[in-house]
CSV table of C-alpha atoms in Angstrom, one decimal:
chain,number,residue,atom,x,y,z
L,1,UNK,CA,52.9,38.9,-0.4
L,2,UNK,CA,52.8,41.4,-2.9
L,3,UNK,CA,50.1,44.4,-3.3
L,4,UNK,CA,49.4,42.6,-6.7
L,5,UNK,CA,48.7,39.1,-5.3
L,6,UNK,CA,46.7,40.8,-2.3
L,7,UNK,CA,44.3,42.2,-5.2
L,8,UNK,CA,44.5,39.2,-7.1
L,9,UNK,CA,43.2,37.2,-4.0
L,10,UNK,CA,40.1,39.4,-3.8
L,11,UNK,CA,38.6,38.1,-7.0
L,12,UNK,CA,37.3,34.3,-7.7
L,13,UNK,CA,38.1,33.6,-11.1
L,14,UNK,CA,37.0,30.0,-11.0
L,15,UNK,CA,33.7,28.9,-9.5
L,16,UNK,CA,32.8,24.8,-9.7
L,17,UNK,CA,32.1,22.0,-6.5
L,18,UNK,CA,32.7,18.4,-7.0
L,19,UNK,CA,31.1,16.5,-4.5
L,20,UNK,CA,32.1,13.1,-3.0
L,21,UNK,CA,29.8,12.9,0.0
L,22,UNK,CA,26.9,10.8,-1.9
L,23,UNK,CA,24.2,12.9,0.2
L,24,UNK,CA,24.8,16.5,-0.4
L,25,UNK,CA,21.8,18.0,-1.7
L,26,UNK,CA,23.0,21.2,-2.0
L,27,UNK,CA,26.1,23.2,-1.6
L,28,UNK,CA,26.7,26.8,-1.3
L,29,UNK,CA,29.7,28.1,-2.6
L,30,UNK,CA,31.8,29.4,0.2
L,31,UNK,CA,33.6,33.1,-0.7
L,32,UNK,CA,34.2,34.0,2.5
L,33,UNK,CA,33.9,37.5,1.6
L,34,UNK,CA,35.6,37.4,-1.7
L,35,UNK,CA,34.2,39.1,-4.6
L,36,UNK,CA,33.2,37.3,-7.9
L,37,UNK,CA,35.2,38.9,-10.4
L,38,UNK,CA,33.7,39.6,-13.7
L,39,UNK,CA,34.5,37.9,-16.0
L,40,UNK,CA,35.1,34.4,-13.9
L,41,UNK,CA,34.6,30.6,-15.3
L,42,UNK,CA,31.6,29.0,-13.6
L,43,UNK,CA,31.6,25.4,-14.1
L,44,UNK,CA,28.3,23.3,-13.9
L,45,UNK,CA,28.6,19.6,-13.9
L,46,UNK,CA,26.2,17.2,-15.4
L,47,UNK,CA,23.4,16.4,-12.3
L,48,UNK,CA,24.3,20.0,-11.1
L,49,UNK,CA,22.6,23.2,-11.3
L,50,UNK,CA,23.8,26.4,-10.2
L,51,UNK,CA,21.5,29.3,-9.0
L,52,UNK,CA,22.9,32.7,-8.3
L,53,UNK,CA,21.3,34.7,-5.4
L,54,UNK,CA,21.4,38.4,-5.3
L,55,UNK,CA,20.4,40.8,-2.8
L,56,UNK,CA,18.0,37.5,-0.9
L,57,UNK,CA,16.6,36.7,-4.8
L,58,UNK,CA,17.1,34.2,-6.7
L,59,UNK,CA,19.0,35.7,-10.0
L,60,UNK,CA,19.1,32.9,-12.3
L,61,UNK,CA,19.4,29.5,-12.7
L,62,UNK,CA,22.4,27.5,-14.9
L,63,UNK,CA,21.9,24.2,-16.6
L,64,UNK,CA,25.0,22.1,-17.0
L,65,UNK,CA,27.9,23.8,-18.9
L,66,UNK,CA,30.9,26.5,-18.8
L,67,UNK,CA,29.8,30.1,-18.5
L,68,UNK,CA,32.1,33.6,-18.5
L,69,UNK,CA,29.9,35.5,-16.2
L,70,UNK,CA,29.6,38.5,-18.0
L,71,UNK,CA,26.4,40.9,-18.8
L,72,UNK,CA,25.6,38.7,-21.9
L,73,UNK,CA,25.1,35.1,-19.7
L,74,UNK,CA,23.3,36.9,-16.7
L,75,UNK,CA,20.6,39.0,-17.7
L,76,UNK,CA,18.2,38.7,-15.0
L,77,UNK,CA,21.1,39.6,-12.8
L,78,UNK,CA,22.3,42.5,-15.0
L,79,UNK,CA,18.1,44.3,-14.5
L,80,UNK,CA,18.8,43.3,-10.8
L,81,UNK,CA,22.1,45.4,-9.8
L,82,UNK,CA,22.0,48.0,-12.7
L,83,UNK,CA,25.4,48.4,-12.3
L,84,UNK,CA,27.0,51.8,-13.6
L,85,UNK,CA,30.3,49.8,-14.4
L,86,UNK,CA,28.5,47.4,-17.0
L,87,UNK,CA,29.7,44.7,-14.8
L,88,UNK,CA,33.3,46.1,-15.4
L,89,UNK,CA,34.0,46.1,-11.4
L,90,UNK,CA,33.9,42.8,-9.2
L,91,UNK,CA,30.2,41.3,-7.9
L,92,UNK,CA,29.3,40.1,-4.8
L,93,UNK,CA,26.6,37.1,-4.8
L,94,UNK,CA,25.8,33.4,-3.5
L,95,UNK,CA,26.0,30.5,-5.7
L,96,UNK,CA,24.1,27.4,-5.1
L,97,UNK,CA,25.0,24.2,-6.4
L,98,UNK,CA,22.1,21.9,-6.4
L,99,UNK,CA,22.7,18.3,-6.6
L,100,UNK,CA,20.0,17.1,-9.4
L,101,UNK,CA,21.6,13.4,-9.6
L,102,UNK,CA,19.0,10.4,-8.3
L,103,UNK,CA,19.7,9.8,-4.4
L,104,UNK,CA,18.9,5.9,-3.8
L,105,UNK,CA,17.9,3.0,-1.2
L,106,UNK,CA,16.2,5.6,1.7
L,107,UNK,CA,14.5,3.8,3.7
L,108,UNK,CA,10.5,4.1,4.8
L,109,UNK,CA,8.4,1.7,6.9
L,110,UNK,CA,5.6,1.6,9.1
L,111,UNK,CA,5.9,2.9,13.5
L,112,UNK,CA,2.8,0.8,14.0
L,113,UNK,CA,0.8,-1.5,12.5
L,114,UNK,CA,-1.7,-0.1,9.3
L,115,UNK,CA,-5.4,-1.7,10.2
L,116,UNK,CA,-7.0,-2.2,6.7
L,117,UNK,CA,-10.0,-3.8,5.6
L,118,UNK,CA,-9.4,-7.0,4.1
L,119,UNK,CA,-11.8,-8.9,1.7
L,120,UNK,CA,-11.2,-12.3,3.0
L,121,UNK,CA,-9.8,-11.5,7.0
L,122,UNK,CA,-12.6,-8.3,7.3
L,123,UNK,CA,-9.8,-6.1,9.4
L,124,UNK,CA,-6.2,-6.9,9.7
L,125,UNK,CA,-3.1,-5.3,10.7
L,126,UNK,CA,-0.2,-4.5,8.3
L,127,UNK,CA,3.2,-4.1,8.5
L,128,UNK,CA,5.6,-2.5,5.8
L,129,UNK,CA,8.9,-1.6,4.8
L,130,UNK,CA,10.7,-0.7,1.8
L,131,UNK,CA,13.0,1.6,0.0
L,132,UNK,CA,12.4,4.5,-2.3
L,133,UNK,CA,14.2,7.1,-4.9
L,134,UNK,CA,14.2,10.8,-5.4
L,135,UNK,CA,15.8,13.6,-7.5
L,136,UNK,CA,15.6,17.4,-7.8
L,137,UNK,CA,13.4,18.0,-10.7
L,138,UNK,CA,12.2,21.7,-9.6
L,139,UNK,CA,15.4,23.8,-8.2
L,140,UNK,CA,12.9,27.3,-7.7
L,141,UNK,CA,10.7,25.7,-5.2
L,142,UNK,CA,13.1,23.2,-3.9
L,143,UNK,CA,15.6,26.2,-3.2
L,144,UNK,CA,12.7,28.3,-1.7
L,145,UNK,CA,10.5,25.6,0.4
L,146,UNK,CA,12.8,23.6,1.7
L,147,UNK,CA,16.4,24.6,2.0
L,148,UNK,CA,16.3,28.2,2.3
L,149,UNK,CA,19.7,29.6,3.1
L,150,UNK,CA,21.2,26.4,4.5
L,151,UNK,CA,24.6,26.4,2.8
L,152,UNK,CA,24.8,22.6,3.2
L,153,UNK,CA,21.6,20.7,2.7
L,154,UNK,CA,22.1,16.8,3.4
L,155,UNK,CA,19.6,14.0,2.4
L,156,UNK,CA,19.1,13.3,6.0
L,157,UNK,CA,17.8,16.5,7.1
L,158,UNK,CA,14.3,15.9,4.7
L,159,UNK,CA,14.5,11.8,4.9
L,160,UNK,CA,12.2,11.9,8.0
L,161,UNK,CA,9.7,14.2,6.6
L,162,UNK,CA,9.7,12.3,3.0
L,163,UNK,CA,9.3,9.4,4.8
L,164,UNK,CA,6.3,10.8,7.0
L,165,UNK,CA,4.6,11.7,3.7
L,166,UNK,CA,4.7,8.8,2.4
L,167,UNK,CA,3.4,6.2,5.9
L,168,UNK,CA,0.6,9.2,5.9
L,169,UNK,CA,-1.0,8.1,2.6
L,170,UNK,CA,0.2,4.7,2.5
L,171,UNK,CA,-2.9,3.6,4.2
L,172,UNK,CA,-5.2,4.9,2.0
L,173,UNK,CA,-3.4,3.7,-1.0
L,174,UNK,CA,-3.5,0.5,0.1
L,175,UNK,CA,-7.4,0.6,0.7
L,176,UNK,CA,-7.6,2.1,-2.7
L,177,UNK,CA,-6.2,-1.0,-4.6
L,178,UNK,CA,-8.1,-3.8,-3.1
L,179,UNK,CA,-5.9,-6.2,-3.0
L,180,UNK,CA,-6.4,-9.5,-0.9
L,181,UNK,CA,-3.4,-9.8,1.8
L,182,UNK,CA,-2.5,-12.8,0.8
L,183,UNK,CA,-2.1,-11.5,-2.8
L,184,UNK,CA,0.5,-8.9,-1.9
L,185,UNK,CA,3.5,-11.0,-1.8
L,186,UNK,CA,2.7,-11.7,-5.3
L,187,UNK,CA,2.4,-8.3,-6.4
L,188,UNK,CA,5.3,-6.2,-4.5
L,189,UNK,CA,6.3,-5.3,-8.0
L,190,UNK,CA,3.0,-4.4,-9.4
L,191,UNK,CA,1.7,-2.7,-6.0
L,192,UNK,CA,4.9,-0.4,-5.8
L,193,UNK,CA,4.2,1.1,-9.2
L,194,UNK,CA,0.8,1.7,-8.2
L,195,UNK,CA,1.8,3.6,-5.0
L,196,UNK,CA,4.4,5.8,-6.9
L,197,UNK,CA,1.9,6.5,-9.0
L,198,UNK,CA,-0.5,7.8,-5.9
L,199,UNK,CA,2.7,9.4,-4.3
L,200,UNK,CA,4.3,11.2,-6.5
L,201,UNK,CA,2.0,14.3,-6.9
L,202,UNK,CA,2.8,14.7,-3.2
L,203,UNK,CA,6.7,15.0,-3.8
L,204,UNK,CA,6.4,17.5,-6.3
L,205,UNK,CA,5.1,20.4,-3.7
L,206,UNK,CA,8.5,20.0,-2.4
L,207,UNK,CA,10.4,20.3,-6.0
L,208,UNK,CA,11.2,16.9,-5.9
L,209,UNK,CA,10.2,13.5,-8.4
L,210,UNK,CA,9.8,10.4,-6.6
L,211,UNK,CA,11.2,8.2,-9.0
L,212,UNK,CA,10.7,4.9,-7.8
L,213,UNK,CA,9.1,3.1,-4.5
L,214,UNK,CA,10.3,-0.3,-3.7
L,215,UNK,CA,8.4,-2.8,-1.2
L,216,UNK,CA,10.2,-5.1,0.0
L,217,UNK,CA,8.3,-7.3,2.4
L,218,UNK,CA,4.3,-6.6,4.1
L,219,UNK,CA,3.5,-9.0,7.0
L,220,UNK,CA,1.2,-9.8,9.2
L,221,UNK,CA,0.9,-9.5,13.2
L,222,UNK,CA,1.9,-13.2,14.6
L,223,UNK,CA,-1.1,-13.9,16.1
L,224,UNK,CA,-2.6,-13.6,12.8
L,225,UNK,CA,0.9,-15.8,10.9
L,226,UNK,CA,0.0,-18.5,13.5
L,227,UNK,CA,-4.2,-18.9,13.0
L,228,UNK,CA,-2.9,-18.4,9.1
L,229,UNK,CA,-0.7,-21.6,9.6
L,230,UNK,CA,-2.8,-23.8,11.3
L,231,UNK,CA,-5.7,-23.0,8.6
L,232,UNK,CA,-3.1,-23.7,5.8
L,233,UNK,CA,-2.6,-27.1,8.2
L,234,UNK,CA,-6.7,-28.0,8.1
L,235,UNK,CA,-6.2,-27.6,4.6
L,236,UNK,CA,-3.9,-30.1,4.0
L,237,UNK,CA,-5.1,-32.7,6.0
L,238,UNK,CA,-9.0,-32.4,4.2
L,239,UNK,CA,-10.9,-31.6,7.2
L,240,UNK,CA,-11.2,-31.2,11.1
L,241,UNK,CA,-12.2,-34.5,11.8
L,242,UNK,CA,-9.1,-35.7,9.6
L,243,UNK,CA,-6.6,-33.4,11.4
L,244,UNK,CA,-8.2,-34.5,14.8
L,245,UNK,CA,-7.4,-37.9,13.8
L,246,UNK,CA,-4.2,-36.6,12.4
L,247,UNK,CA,-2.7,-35.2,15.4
L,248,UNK,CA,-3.8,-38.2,18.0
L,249,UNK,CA,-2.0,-40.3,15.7
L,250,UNK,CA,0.8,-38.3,16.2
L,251,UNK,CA,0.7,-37.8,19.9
L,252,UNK,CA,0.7,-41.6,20.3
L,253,UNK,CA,3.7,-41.9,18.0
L,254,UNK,CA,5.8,-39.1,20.1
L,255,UNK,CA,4.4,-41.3,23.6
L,256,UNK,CA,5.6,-44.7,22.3
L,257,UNK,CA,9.2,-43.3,21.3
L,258,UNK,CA,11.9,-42.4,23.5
L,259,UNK,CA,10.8,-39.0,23.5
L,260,UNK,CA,7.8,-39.3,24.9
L,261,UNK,CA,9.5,-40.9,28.9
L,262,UNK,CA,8.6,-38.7,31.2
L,263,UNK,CA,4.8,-39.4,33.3
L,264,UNK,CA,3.3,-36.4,31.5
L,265,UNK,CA,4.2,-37.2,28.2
L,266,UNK,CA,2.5,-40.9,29.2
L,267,UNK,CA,-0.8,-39.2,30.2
L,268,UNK,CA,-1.0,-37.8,27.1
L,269,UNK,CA,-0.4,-40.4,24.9
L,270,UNK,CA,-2.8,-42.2,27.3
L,271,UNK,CA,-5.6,-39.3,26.7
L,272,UNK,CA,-4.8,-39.4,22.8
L,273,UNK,CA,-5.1,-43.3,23.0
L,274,UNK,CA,-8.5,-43.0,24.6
L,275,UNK,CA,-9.6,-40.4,22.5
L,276,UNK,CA,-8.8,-42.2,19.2
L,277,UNK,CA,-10.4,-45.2,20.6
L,278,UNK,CA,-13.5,-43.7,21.1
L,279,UNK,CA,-13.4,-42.2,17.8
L,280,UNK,CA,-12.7,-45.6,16.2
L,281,UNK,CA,-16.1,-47.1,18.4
L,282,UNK,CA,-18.5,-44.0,17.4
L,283,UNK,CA,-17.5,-44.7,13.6
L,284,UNK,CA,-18.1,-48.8,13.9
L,285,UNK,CA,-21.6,-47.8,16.0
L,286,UNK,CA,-22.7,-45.5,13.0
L,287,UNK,CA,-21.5,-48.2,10.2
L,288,UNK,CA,-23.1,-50.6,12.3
L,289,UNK,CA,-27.5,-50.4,12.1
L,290,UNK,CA,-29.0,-51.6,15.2
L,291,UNK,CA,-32.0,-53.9,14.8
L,292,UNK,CA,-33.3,-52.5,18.3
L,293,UNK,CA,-33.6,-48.8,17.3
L,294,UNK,CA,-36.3,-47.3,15.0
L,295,UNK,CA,-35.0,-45.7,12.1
L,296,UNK,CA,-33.9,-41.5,11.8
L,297,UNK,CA,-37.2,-39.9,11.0
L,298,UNK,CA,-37.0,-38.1,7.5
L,299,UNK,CA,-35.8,-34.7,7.1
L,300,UNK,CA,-38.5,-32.2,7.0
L,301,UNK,CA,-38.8,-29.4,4.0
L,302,UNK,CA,-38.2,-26.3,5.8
L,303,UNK,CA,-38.9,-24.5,2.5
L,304,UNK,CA,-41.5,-21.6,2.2
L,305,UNK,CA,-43.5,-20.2,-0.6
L,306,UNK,CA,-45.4,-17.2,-1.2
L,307,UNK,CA,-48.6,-17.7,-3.2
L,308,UNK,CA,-50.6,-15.3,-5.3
L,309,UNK,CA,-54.3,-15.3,-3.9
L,310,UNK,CA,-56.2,-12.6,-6.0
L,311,UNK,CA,-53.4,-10.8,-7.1
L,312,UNK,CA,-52.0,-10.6,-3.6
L,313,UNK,CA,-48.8,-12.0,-2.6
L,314,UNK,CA,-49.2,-14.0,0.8
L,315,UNK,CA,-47.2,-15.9,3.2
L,316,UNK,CA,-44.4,-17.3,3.5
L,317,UNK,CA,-46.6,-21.0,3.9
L,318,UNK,CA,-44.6,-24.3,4.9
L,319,UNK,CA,-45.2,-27.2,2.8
L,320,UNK,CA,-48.1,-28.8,5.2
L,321,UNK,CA,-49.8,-25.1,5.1
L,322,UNK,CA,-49.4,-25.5,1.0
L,323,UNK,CA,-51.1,-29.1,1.2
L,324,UNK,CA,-53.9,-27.6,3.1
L,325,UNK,CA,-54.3,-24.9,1.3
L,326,UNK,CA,-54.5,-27.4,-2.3
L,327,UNK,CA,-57.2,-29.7,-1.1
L,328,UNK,CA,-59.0,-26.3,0.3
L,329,UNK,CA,-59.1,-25.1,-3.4
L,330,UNK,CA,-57.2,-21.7,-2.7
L,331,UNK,CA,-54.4,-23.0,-4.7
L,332,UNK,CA,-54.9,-24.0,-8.4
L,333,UNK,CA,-52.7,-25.7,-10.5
L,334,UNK,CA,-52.8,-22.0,-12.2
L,335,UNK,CA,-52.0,-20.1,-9.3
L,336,UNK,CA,-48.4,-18.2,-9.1
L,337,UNK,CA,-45.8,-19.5,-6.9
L,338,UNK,CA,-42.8,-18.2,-5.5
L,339,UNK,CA,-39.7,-19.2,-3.5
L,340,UNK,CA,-35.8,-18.5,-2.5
L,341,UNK,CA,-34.1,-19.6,-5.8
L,342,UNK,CA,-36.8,-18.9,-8.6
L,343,UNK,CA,-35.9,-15.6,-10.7
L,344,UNK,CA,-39.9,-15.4,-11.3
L,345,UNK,CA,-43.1,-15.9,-10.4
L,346,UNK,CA,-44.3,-19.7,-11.5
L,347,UNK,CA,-47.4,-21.5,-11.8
L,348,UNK,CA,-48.1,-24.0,-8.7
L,349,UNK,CA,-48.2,-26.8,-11.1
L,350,UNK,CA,-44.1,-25.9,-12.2
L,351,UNK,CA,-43.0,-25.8,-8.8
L,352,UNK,CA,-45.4,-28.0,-6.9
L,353,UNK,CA,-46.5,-31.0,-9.2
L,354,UNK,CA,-46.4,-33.7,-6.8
L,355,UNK,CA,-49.0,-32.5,-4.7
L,356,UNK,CA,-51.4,-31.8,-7.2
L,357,UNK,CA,-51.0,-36.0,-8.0
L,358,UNK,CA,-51.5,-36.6,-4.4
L,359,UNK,CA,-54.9,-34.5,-4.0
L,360,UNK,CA,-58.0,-36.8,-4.7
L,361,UNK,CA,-60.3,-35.0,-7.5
L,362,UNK,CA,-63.6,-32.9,-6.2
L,363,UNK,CA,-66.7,-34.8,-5.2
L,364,UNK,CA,-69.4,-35.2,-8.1
């Protein structure tokens, strides 16, 4: 090697980094002790940009495009070295390349089960898993919070932190939008845009845009699936005493078949048997009136009123305590009733009519 092509191999004339790894954040461009020549093509791709440190400081930073580094394209850097040459003698100084491009399908879900309030279950325990999206939007503070002087920043060595950030205000978000349990599967769509929404501002204190946040499925514990499948069952059939019916039926269908050949599949079709005939007797019985029994005494009115004795509201009175108090001329067809169901105050005669008619008129 000639003293020409040793001098030669001092100076970087071309500066650029194509990247094939799909999770390079960012990428430092290696010199390896060479000196940047003045003068040299720096190449920055489109979802690249390039920041030169000098001296520990961030110098500038290089939006997509082909620049001659020379006084005119660095400024900042030109008030930084004050360089007697006027940049006419080779530079040392690191160049970043910073991945801007959107890095897709990372992963987030729940350690443990969230517990929520529910409107229709009270409390309930939530399970949750998705995917999510994020790009580079602020290089400064990306460069100076989080990767420092790491000269080969992968996705992987924030995923776990990003994905910390986001189970630690899941919670809350999903208290904040009130929405039923069983409403969720109906609304991944919707409820992901909601919680990106909530996110988002979070992602930015790192110099990063969380661009989308995907759920893909929310469930429930099994113990809760299984009491949620066996209401969804009472449902069906119309009512308990329906699905009691229901499922005797059934067990004496499984006894009578071959399936049903061993001596404890017998007992039970035995107990169901039983059981459904003693359903069957109860429901001819109470068709059935027996000549021999008296009749079911009426049901009483449990209702109570307050009444308005001179201008003071008393009771609550029962209905006999009412009648008493009507033939003892403390309550007047004028005087102001209330009870449960009435907006307002009303006159006796509104709410209690019939007992006026059933009260014999005052003595002559």
């Amino acid at each position: 090697m000639g003293l020409f092509d040793w001098i030669s191999g001092q100076f970087i004339d071309v500066i650029e980094w194509t990247d094939d790894s799909h999770d390079t954040m960012v990428y430092r461009f290696e010199r390896q002790g060479n000196e940047i020549k003045y003068g040299a093509k720096l190449t920055v791709r489109e979802s690249q940009v390039a920041i030169f440190v000098n001296e520990g400081e961030i110098a500038d930073i290089l939006e997509p495009g082909i620049y001659e580094l020379e006084t005119k394209n660095l400024p900042i850097m030109t008030s930084l070295q004050h360089w007697d040459h006027g940049f006419n003698s080779p530079f040392k100084a690191e160049v970043y390349f910073l991945n801007t491009k959107r890095f897709t399908d990372l992963k987030w879900g729940t350690k443990k089960p969230i517990t929520i309030r529910d409107p229709e279950f009270s409390m309930v325990r939530l399970r949750a898993f998705g995917t999510y999206e994020i790009r580079i939007n602020d290089p400064k503070t990306f460069m100076t919070e989080i990767v420092g002087t790491d000269g080969h920043f992968t996705i992987d060595e924030i995923d776990n932190q990003l994905t910390n950030l986001i189970l630690s205000k899941f919670a809350t978000i999903l208290g904040q939008s009130k929405t039923p349990v069983l409403d969720l599967a109906s609304n991944y769509e919707v409820f992901g845009t909601f919680i990106t929404e909530k996110i988002a501002p979070y992602f930015e204190e790192y110099g990063l845009e969380l661009t989308k946040m995907l759920v893909e499925n929310i469930s429930l514990p099994e113990e809760v699936e299984k009491a949620l499948d066996r209401r969804t069952s009472r449902a069906i059939t119309g009512n308990l005493n329906d699905n009691i019916k229901y499922q005797m039926g059934e067990a004496l269908g499984n006894a009578s078949s071959g399936g049903g050949s061993s001596a404890m599949g017998d007992m039970l079709g035995m107990g169901a048997g039983i059981a459904l005939g003693k359903e069957m007797m109860d429901s001819l019985s109470q068709s059935t009136p027996n000549k021999s029994q008296p009749p079911k005494l009426p049901t009483r009115d449990n209702t109570m009123y307050h009444v308005a004795i001179d201008d003071v509201s008393e009771g609550p009175y029962d209905i006999r305590t009412i009648q008493r108090l009507i033939k003892e001329g403390s309550i007047t067809r004028d005087t102001l009733v209330w009870r449960e169901g009435l907006e307002d105050w009303q006159d006796a005669n509104s709410v209690l009519g019939k007992l006026f008619g059933s009260t014999p008129p005052p003595l002559p």
